[in-house]
């Protein structure tokens, strides 16, 4: 069963996506899980594949009038990885992939929120997966929908930088190293 690569490569993507996506969650608000999503997209044998993470906690203080003062911390339950198959989900939790027994969560902590191109906000911070921390930047679009705050964006990560798909899976000829984290986070004010 060593060639069950499909969900594995994408698991890194999902972890990263979820961490940044949750970056936009307000400390005085709650994530509307039914309207929010985080998807990691990678390729196995050249074919795009998506996976999701179902559980995360976030503490975010976002103020569009004072973007520079905004902060975010997101914890993702890596154990909630879902690719639509229990067998694949279980495989992604193993040592060569997310090693959820040792590292049950991934974490994103923002360092700055900066005005970005095209009216977006660049959320810069540190993403930690499997005990490895990397700098990441996510261009985020913010909009107000009634009482809800909506954050959408995407950013690239390299799965090998986090040793997701380690051992024999380190080779990128089957599972690509490039992963894109896409997210839509809807915050409902309390």
CSV table of C-alpha atoms in Angstrom, one decimal:
chain,number,residue,atom,x,y,z
A,1,UNK,CA,0.0,0.0,0.0
A,2,UNK,CA,3.0,2.2,-0.4
A,3,UNK,CA,1.6,4.0,-3.5
A,4,UNK,CA,-1.4,5.5,-1.7
A,5,UNK,CA,0.0,8.9,-2.5
A,6,UNK,CA,-3.0,10.8,-3.5
A,7,UNK,CA,-4.3,12.2,-0.2
A,8,UNK,CA,-0.9,12.4,1.3
A,9,UNK,CA,0.6,15.2,-0.7
A,10,UNK,CA,-2.6,17.1,-0.5
A,11,UNK,CA,-2.6,16.7,3.3
A,12,UNK,CA,0.2,19.2,3.6
A,13,UNK,CA,-1.7,21.6,1.4
A,14,UNK,CA,-4.8,21.3,3.5
A,15,UNK,CA,-2.9,21.8,6.7
A,16,UNK,CA,-1.3,25.0,5.4
A,17,UNK,CA,-4.5,26.1,3.9
A,18,UNK,CA,-6.4,25.7,7.1
A,19,UNK,CA,-3.9,27.5,9.1
A,20,UNK,CA,-3.9,30.5,7.0
A,21,UNK,CA,-7.6,30.4,6.3
A,22,UNK,CA,-8.3,30.6,9.9
A,23,UNK,CA,-6.0,33.5,10.2
A,24,UNK,CA,-9.0,35.7,9.4
A,25,UNK,CA,-11.1,34.6,12.3
A,26,UNK,CA,-12.0,37.4,14.7
A,27,UNK,CA,-11.4,37.1,18.4
A,28,UNK,CA,-14.9,38.5,18.9
A,29,UNK,CA,-16.5,36.2,16.4
A,30,UNK,CA,-17.1,32.6,15.6
A,31,UNK,CA,-16.2,30.7,12.4
A,32,UNK,CA,-19.3,29.6,10.5
A,33,UNK,CA,-18.2,26.1,9.7
A,34,UNK,CA,-21.1,25.5,7.3
A,35,UNK,CA,-20.0,28.4,5.1
A,36,UNK,CA,-16.2,28.0,5.6
A,37,UNK,CA,-13.8,25.7,3.8
A,38,UNK,CA,-10.1,25.0,3.4
A,39,UNK,CA,-8.8,23.0,0.5
A,40,UNK,CA,-5.3,21.8,-0.2
A,41,UNK,CA,-4.6,21.0,-3.8
A,42,UNK,CA,-1.6,19.1,-5.0
A,43,UNK,CA,-0.9,16.6,-7.8
A,44,UNK,CA,-0.4,12.9,-7.9
A,45,UNK,CA,1.0,11.6,-11.2
A,46,UNK,CA,0.0,15.0,-12.7
A,47,UNK,CA,-3.6,14.8,-11.6
A,48,UNK,CA,-4.9,17.5,-9.3
A,49,UNK,CA,-6.3,16.3,-5.9
A,50,UNK,CA,-8.1,18.1,-3.1
A,51,UNK,CA,-8.3,17.3,0.7
A,52,UNK,CA,-9.9,19.1,3.6
A,53,UNK,CA,-9.3,19.6,7.3
A,54,UNK,CA,-12.5,19.6,9.3
A,55,UNK,CA,-11.4,21.0,12.7
A,56,UNK,CA,-9.5,24.1,13.7
A,57,UNK,CA,-9.5,26.8,16.4
A,58,UNK,CA,-8.5,30.4,15.7
A,59,UNK,CA,-8.0,33.6,17.7
A,60,UNK,CA,-8.0,36.5,15.3
A,61,UNK,CA,-8.3,40.2,15.8
A,62,UNK,CA,-8.9,41.8,12.4
A,63,UNK,CA,-9.7,45.5,12.0
A,64,UNK,CA,-10.0,46.8,8.4
A,65,UNK,CA,-9.5,50.3,9.7
A,66,UNK,CA,-6.2,49.4,11.4
A,67,UNK,CA,-4.9,46.4,9.4
A,68,UNK,CA,-1.4,46.7,10.8
A,69,UNK,CA,-2.7,46.0,14.3
A,70,UNK,CA,-4.4,42.8,13.3
A,71,UNK,CA,-3.2,39.4,14.8
A,72,UNK,CA,-4.0,35.8,14.2
A,73,UNK,CA,-3.2,32.4,15.7
A,74,UNK,CA,-4.7,29.2,14.2
A,75,UNK,CA,-4.5,25.6,15.4
A,76,UNK,CA,-5.5,22.9,13.0
A,77,UNK,CA,-6.4,19.4,14.1
A,78,UNK,CA,-4.4,17.5,11.6
A,79,UNK,CA,-6.2,14.4,12.7
A,80,UNK,CA,-9.3,15.8,11.0
A,81,UNK,CA,-7.9,15.3,7.5
A,82,UNK,CA,-10.5,14.1,5.1
A,83,UNK,CA,-10.0,13.0,1.5
A,84,UNK,CA,-13.2,11.0,1.3
A,85,UNK,CA,-11.7,7.6,2.2
A,86,UNK,CA,-11.0,6.2,5.7
A,87,UNK,CA,-8.1,4.2,4.3
A,88,UNK,CA,-6.5,7.3,2.8
A,89,UNK,CA,-7.3,9.4,5.8
A,90,UNK,CA,-5.6,6.8,8.1
A,91,UNK,CA,-2.6,6.7,5.7
A,92,UNK,CA,-2.1,10.4,5.9
A,93,UNK,CA,-1.9,10.2,9.7
A,94,UNK,CA,1.1,7.9,9.6
A,95,UNK,CA,4.7,8.9,10.4
A,96,UNK,CA,5.8,9.5,6.8
A,97,UNK,CA,3.0,11.9,6.3
A,98,UNK,CA,1.5,14.0,9.2
A,99,UNK,CA,2.6,11.7,12.0
A,100,UNK,CA,-0.5,12.7,14.0
A,101,UNK,CA,0.4,10.5,17.0
A,102,UNK,CA,3.4,12.8,17.6
A,103,UNK,CA,2.1,16.1,16.0
A,104,UNK,CA,-1.7,16.2,16.3
A,105,UNK,CA,-2.0,19.8,15.2
A,106,UNK,CA,-0.5,22.3,12.8
A,107,UNK,CA,-0.2,26.0,13.8
A,108,UNK,CA,-0.1,29.3,12.1
A,109,UNK,CA,0.9,32.5,14.0
A,110,UNK,CA,0.8,35.8,12.2
A,111,UNK,CA,3.6,38.3,12.5
A,112,UNK,CA,2.2,41.1,10.3
A,113,UNK,CA,-0.8,42.1,8.3
A,114,UNK,CA,0.2,44.3,5.4
A,115,UNK,CA,-1.6,46.1,2.6
A,116,UNK,CA,-1.1,43.9,-0.5
A,117,UNK,CA,-1.7,44.1,-4.3
A,118,UNK,CA,-5.2,44.6,-5.7
A,119,UNK,CA,-6.9,45.6,-2.4
A,120,UNK,CA,-5.8,42.3,-0.7
A,121,UNK,CA,-4.1,42.0,2.7
A,122,UNK,CA,-0.9,40.0,2.9
A,123,UNK,CA,-1.0,38.0,6.1
A,124,UNK,CA,2.6,37.1,7.0
A,125,UNK,CA,3.5,34.5,9.6
A,126,UNK,CA,4.9,31.2,10.7
A,127,UNK,CA,3.3,27.9,9.8
A,128,UNK,CA,4.4,24.9,11.8
A,129,UNK,CA,3.7,21.3,10.6
A,130,UNK,CA,5.4,18.2,12.1
A,131,UNK,CA,7.4,20.5,14.4
A,132,UNK,CA,8.9,22.3,11.4
A,133,UNK,CA,8.3,26.0,11.1
A,134,UNK,CA,8.4,28.0,7.8
A,135,UNK,CA,7.6,31.6,6.8
A,136,UNK,CA,4.5,31.9,4.7
A,137,UNK,CA,2.5,34.8,3.1
A,138,UNK,CA,-1.2,34.6,2.2
A,139,UNK,CA,-2.8,37.3,0.1
A,140,UNK,CA,-6.3,37.6,1.6
A,141,UNK,CA,-9.4,39.3,0.3
A,142,UNK,CA,-11.7,40.7,3.0
A,143,UNK,CA,-15.3,41.6,2.6
A,144,UNK,CA,-18.3,42.3,4.9
A,145,UNK,CA,-21.5,40.3,4.2
A,146,UNK,CA,-24.1,41.7,6.6
A,147,UNK,CA,-22.8,41.0,10.1
A,148,UNK,CA,-20.3,38.4,8.8
A,149,UNK,CA,-16.7,38.9,7.8
A,150,UNK,CA,-15.5,36.8,4.8
A,151,UNK,CA,-11.9,36.0,4.1
A,152,UNK,CA,-10.7,34.3,1.0
A,153,UNK,CA,-7.3,33.5,-0.4
A,154,UNK,CA,-4.7,31.0,-1.6
A,155,UNK,CA,-1.0,30.5,-1.1
A,156,UNK,CA,1.7,28.0,-2.1
A,157,UNK,CA,3.7,25.7,0.2
A,158,UNK,CA,6.2,22.9,-0.5
A,159,UNK,CA,5.3,19.7,1.2
A,160,UNK,CA,8.9,18.5,1.5
A,161,UNK,CA,9.8,21.6,3.5
A,162,UNK,CA,7.6,20.2,6.3
A,163,UNK,CA,8.6,16.5,5.7
A,164,UNK,CA,5.0,15.7,4.7
A,165,UNK,CA,5.5,12.7,2.4
A,166,UNK,CA,8.9,11.7,3.9
A,167,UNK,CA,10.9,8.6,3.3
A,168,UNK,CA,10.1,7.0,-0.1
A,169,UNK,CA,7.4,9.7,-0.7
A,170,UNK,CA,10.0,12.5,-0.7
A,171,UNK,CA,10.5,11.9,-4.4
A,172,UNK,CA,8.3,14.4,-6.3
A,173,UNK,CA,7.8,12.3,-9.4
A,174,UNK,CA,4.7,10.7,-8.0
A,175,UNK,CA,3.4,13.3,-5.6
A,176,UNK,CA,4.3,16.9,-6.5
A,177,UNK,CA,6.1,19.1,-4.0
A,178,UNK,CA,4.0,22.1,-4.9
A,179,UNK,CA,0.7,22.5,-2.9
A,180,UNK,CA,-1.8,25.3,-3.0
A,181,UNK,CA,-3.8,26.1,0.0
A,182,UNK,CA,-7.2,27.7,-0.8
A,183,UNK,CA,-9.6,29.0,1.9
A,184,UNK,CA,-12.8,30.7,2.5
A,185,UNK,CA,-13.5,31.6,6.1
A,186,UNK,CA,-16.8,33.2,7.2
A,187,UNK,CA,-16.8,34.8,10.6
A,188,UNK,CA,-20.2,35.3,12.3
A,189,UNK,CA,-20.2,38.0,15.0
A,190,UNK,CA,-21.4,36.9,18.4
